[in-house]
PDB file of C-alpha atoms in Angstrom:
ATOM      1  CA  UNK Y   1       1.341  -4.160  30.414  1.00  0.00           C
ATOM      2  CA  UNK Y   2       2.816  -4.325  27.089  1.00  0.00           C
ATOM      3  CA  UNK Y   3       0.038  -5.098  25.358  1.00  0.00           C
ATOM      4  CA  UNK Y   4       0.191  -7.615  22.579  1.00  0.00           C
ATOM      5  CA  UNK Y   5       3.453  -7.760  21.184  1.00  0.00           C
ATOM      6  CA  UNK Y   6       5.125  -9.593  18.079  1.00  0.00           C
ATOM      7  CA  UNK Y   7       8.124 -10.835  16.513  1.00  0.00           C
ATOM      8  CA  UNK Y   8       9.841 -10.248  14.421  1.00  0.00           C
ATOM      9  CA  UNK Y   9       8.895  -6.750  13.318  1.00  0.00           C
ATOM     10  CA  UNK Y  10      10.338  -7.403   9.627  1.00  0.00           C
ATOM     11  CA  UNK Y  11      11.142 -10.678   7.897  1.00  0.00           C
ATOM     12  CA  UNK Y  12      12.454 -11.305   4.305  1.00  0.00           C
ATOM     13  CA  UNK Y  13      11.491 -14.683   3.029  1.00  0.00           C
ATOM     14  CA  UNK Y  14      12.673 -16.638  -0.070  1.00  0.00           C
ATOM     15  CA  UNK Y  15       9.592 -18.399  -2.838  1.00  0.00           C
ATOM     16  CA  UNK Y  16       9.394 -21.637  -1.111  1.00  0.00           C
ATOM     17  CA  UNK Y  17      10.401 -21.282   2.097  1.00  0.00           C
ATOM     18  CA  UNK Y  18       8.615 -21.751   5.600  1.00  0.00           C
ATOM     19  CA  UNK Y  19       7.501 -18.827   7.884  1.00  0.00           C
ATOM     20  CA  UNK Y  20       6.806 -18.777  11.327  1.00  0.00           C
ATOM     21  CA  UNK Y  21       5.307 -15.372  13.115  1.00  0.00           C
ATOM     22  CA  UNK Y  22       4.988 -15.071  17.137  1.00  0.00           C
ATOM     23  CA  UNK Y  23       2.525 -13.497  19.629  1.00  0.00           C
ATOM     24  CA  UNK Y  24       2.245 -12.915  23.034  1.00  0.00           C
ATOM     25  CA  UNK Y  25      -1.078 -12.162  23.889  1.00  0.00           C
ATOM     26  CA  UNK Y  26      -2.342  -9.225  26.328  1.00  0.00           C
ATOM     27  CA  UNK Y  27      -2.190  -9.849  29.823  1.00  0.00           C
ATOM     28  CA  UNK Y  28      -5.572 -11.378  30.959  1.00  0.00           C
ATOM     29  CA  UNK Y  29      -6.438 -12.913  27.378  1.00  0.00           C
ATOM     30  CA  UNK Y  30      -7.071 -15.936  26.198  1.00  0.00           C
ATOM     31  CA  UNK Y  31      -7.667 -15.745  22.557  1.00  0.00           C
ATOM     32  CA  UNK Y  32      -5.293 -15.111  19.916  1.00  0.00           C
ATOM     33  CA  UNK Y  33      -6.523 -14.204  15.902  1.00  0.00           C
ATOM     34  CA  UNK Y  34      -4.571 -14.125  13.151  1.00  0.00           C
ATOM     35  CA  UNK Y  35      -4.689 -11.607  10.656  1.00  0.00           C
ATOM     36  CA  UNK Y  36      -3.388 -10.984   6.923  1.00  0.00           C
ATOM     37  CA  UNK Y  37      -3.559  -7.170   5.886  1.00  0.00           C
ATOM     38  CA  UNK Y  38      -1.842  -7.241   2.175  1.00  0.00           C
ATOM     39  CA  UNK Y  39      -1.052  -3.324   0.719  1.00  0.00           C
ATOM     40  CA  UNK Y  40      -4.137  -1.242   0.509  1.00  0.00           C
ATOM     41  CA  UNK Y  41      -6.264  -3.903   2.122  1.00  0.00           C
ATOM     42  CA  UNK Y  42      -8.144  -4.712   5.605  1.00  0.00           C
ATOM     43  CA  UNK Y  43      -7.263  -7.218   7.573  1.00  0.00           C
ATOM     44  CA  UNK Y  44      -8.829 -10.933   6.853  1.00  0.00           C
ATOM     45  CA  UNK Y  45      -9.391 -12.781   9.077  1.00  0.00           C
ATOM     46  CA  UNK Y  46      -7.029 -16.161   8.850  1.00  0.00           C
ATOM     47  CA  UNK Y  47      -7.993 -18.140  12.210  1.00  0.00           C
ATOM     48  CA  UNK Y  48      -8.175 -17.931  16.106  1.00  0.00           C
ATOM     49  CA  UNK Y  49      -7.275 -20.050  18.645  1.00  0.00           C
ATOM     50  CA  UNK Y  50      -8.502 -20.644  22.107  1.00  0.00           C
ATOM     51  CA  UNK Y  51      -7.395 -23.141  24.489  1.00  0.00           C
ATOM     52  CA  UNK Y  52      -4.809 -24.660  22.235  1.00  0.00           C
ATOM     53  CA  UNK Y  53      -7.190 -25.598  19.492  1.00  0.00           C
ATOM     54  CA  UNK Y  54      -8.194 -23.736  16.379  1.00  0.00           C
ATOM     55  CA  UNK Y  55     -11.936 -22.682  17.018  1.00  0.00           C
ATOM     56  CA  UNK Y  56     -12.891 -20.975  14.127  1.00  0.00           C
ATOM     57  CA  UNK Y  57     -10.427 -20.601  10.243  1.00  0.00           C
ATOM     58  CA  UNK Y  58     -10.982 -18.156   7.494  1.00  0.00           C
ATOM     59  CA  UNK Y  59     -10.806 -18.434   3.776  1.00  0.00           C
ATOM     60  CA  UNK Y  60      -6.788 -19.629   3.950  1.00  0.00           C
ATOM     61  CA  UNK Y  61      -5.329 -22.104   2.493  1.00  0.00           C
ATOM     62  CA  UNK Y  62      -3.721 -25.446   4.996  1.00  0.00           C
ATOM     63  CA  UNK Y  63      -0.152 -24.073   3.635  1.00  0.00           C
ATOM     64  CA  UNK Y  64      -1.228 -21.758   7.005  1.00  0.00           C
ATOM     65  CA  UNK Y  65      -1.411 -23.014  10.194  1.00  0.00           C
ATOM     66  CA  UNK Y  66      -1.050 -21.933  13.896  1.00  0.00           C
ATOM     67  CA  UNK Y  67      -0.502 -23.441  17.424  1.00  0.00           C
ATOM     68  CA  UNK Y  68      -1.678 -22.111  21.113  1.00  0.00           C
ATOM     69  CA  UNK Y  69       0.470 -22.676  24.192  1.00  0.00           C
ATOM     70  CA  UNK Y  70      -0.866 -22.983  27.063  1.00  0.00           C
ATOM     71  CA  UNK Y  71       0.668 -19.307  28.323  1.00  0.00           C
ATOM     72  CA  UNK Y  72      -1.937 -18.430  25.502  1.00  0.00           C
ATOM     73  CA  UNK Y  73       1.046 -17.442  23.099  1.00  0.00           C
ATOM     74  CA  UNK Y  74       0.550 -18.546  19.326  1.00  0.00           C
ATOM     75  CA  UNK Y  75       2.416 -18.990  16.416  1.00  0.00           C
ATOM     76  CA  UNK Y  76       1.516 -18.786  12.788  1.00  0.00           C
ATOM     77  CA  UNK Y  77       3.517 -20.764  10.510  1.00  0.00           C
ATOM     78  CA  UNK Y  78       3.004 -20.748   6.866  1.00  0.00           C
ATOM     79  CA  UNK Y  79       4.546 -23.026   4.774  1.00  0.00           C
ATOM     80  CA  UNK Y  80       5.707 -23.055   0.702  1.00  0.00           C
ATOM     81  CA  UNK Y  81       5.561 -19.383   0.548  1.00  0.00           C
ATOM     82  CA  UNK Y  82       4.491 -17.895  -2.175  1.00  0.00           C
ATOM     83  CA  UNK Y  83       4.884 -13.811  -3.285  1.00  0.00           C
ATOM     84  CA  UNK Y  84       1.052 -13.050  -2.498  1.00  0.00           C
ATOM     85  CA  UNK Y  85       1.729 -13.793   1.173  1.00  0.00           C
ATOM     86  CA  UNK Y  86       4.249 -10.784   1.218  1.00  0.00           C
ATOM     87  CA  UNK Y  87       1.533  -8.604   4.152  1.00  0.00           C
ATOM     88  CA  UNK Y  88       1.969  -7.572   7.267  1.00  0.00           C
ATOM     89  CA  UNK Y  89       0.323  -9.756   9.794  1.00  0.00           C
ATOM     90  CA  UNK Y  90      -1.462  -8.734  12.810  1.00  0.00           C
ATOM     91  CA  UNK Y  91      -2.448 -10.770  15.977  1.00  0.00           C
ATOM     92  CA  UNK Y  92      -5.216 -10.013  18.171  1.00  0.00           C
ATOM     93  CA  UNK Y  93      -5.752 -10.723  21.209  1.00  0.00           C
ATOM     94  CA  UNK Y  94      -9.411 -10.794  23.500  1.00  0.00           C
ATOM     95  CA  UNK Y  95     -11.365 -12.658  25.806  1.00  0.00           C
ATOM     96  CA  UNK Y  96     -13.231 -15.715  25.215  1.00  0.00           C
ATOM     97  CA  UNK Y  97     -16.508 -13.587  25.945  1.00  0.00           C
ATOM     98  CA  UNK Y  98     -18.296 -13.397  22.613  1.00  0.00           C
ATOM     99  CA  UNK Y  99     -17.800  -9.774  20.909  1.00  0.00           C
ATOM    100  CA  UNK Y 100     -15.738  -8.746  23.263  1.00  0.00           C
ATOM    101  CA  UNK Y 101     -12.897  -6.521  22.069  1.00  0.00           C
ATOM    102  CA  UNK Y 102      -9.504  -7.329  20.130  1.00  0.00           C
ATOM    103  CA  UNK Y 103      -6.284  -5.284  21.060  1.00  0.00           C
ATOM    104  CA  UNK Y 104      -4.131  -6.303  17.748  1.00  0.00           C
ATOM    105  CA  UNK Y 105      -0.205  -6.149  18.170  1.00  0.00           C
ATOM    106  CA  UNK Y 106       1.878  -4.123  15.796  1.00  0.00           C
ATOM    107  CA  UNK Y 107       2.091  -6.733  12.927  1.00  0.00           C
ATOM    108  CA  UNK Y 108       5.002  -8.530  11.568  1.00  0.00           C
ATOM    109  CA  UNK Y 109       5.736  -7.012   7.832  1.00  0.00           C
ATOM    110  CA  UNK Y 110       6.299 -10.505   5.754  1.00  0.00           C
ATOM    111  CA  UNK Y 111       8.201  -9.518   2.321  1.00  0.00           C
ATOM    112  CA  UNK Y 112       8.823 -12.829   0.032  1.00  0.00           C
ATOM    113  CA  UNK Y 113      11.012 -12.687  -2.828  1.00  0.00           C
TER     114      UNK Y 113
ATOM    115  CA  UNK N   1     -22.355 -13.540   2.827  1.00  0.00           C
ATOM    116  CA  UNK N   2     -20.903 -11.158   5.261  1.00  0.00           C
ATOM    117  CA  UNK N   3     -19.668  -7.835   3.918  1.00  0.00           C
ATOM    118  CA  UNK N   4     -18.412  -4.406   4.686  1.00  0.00           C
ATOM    119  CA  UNK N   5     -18.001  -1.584   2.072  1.00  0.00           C
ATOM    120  CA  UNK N   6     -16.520   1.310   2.814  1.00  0.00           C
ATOM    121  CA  UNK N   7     -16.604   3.200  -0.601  1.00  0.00           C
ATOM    122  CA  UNK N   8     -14.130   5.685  -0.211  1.00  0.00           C
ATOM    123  CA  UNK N   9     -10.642   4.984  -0.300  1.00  0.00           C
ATOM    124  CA  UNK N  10      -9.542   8.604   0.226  1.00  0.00           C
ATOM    125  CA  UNK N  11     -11.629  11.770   2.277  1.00  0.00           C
ATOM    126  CA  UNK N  12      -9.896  14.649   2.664  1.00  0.00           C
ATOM    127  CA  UNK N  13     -11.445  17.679   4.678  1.00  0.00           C
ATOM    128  CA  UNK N  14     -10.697  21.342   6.574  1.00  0.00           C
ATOM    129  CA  UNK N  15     -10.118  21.484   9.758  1.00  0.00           C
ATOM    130  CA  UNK N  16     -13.809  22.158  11.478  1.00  0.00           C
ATOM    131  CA  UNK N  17     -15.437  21.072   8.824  1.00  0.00           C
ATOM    132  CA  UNK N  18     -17.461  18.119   9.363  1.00  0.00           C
ATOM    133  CA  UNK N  19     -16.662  14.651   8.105  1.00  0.00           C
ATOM    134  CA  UNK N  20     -18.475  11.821   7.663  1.00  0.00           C
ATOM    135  CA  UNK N  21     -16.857   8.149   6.613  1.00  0.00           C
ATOM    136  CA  UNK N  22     -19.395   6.044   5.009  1.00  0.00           C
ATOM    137  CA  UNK N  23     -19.651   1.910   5.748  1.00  0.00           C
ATOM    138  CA  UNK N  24     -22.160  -0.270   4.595  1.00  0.00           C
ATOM    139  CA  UNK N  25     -22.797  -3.958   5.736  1.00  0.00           C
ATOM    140  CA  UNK N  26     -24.341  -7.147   4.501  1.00  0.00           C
ATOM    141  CA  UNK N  27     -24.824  -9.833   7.101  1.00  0.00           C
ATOM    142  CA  UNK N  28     -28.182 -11.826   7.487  1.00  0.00           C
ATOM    143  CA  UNK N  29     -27.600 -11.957  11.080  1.00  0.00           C
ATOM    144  CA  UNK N  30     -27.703  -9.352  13.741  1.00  0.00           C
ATOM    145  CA  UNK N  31     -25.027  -7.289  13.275  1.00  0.00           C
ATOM    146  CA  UNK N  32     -22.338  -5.592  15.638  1.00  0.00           C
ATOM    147  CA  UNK N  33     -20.550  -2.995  14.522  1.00  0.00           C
ATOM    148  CA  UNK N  34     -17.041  -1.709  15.230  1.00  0.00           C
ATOM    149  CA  UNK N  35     -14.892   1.202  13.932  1.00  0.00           C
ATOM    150  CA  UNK N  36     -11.318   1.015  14.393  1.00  0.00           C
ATOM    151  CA  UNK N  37      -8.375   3.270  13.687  1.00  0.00           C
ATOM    152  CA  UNK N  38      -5.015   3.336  12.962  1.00  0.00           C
ATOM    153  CA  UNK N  39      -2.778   6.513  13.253  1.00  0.00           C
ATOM    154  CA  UNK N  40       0.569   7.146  11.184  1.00  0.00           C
ATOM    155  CA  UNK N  41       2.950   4.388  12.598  1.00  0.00           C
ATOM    156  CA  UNK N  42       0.600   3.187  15.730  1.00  0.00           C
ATOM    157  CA  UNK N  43      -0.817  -0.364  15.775  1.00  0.00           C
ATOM    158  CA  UNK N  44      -4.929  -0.825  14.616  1.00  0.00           C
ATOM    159  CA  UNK N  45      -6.850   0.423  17.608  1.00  0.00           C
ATOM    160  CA  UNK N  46     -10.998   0.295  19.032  1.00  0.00           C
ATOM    161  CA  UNK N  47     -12.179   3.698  18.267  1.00  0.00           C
ATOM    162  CA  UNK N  48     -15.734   2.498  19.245  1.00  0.00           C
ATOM    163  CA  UNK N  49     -18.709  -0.007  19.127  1.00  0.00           C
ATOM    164  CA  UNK N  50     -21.818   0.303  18.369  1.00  0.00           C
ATOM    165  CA  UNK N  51     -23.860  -1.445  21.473  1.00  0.00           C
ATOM    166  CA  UNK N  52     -21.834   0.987  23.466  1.00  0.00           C
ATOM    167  CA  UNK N  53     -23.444   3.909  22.055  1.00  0.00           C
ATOM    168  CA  UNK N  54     -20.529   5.937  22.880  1.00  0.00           C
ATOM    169  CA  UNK N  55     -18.995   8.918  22.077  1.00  0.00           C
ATOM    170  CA  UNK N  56     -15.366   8.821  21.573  1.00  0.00           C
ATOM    171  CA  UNK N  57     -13.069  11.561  20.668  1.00  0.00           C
ATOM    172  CA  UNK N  58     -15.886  13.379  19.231  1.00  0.00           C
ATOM    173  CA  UNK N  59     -16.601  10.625  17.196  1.00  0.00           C
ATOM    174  CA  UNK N  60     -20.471   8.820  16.878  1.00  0.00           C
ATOM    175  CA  UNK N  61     -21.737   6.189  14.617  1.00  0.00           C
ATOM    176  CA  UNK N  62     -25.390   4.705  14.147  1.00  0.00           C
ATOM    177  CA  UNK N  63     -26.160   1.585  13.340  1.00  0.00           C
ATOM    178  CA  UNK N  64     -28.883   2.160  10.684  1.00  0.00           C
ATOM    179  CA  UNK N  65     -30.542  -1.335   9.636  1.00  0.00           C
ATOM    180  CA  UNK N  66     -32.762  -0.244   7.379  1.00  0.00           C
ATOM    181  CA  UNK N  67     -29.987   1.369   5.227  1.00  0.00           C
ATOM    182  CA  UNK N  68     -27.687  -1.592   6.730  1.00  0.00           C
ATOM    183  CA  UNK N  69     -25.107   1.210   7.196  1.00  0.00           C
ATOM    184  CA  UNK N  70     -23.159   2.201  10.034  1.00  0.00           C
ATOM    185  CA  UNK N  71     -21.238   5.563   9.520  1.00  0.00           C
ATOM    186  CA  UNK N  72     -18.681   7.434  11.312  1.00  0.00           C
ATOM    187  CA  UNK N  73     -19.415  11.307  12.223  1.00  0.00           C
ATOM    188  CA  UNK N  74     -17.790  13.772  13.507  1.00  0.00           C
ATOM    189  CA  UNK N  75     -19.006  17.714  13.764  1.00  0.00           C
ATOM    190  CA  UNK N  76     -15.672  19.202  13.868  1.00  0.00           C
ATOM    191  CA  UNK N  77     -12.557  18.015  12.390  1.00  0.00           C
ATOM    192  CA  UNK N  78      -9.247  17.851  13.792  1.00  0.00           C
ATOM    193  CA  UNK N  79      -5.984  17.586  12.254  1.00  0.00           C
ATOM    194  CA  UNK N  80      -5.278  14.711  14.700  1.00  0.00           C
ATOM    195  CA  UNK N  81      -8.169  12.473  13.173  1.00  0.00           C
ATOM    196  CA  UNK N  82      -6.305  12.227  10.150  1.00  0.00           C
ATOM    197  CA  UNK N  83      -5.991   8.472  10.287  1.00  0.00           C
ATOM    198  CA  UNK N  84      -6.812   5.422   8.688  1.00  0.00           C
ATOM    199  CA  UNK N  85     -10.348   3.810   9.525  1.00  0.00           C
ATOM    200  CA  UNK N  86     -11.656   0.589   9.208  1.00  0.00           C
ATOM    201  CA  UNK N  87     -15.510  -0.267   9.865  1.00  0.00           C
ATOM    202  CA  UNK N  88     -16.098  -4.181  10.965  1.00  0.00           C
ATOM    203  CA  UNK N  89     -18.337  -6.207  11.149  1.00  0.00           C
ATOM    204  CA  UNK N  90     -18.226  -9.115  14.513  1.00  0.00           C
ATOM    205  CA  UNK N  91     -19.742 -12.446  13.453  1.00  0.00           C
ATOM    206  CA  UNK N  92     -19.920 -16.012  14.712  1.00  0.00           C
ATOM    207  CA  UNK N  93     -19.336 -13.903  18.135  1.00  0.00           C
ATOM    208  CA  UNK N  94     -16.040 -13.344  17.805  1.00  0.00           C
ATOM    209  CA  UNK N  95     -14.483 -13.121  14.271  1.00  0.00           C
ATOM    210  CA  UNK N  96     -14.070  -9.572  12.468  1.00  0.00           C
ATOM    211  CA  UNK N  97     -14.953  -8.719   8.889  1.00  0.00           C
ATOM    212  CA  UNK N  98     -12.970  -5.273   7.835  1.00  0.00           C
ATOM    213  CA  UNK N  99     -13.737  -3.497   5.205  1.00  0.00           C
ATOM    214  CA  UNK N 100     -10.935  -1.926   3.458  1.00  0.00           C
ATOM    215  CA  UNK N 101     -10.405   1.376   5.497  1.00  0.00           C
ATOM    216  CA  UNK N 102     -10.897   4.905   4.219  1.00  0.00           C
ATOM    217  CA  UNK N 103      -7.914   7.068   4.591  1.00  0.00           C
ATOM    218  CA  UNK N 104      -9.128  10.649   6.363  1.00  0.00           C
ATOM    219  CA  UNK N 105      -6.895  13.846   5.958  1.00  0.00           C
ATOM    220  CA  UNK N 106      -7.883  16.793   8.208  1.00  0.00           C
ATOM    221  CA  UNK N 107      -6.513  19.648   5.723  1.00  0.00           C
ATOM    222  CA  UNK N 108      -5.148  22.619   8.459  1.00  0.00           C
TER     223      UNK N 108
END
């Protein structure tokens, strides 16, 4: 089992432009969360998804959005980039069971210039 | 509003000493607490969870509500735990809270 994985590992964007990050969830899970972890930070929370539809949404702006397919993959897309949403962002993956445990993926390291 | 404070940004200690990483909370809920970890170059991983009440890698944590803190201890440090640790905080059953990690170096 590979885990959760993402892609791509780096990606240089340009003031402006449109992002969009991929995950493939953990083997057995259902639920994907989004994460933004700027430099020196923790991660916040951005949103989750769960059975296609966005179930709960942090403090982010609607420049940020996401889809769920149904192989429980997810993509993040952010649009009009701006320099403060150079981070690295990490999916999670879990169960629908309440508290039950993320396994995040590696991150993708977003740098916009 | 939901919170987690971990005050230190650095801890550095000897190897055997003990160490202790300090995280605080504000939620008006009940609270569960997590402490995860992230080694040089490895992805964020569960170190451990408070309902569990488990021990892992010589690593405890108490959930103390009256102090609303939830600390990380360890008796005896190794130069492996020298890591990056978040504490966080689970609410509306399934959405974290980190706070901003504390950066341990075991000194050999």
């Amino acid at each position: 089992d590979a885990g959760v994985t993402q892609s791509p590992t780096h990606l240089i964007k340009t003031r402006g432009q449109q992002v969009t990050l991929r995950c493939s969830p953990k083997s057995g899970h259902d639920t994907v969360s989004w994460y933004q972890q700027a430099l020196g930070q923790g991660p916040q929370f951005i949103f989750q998804y769960y059975e296609e539809e966005e179930r709960q949404r942090g403090n982010f702006p609607d420049r940020f959005s996401g889809h769920q397919f149904p192989n429980y993959s997810s993509e993040l897309n952010v649009n009009a980039l701006l320099l403060g949403d150079s981070a690295l962002y990490l999916c999670a993956s879990s169960r629908a069971e309440p508290n039950y445990g993320y396994t995040f993926g590696s991150g993708t390291r977003l740098t916009v210039v | 509003a939901q919170r987690v404070t971990q005050p230190e940004k650095l801890l550095s200690v000897f190897k055997g000493a003990p160490v202790e990483l300090k995280c605080n909370y504000s939620y008006s809920g009940s609270p569960e607490l997590f402490w995860y970890v992230q080694y040089s170059r490895q992805r964020l991983q569960l170190l451990l969870r408070h309902i569990s009440r488990e021990s892992i890698k010589g690593f405890t944590a108490d959930l103390n509500k009256g102090e609303t803190s939830f600390h990380l201890k360890k008796p005896f440090a190794q130069e492996e735990d020298s890591a990056m640790y978040y504490c966080a905080l689970i609410f509306r059953g399934n959405q974290f809270y980190f706070g901003t990690g504390t950066s341990l170096t075991v000194i050999p």
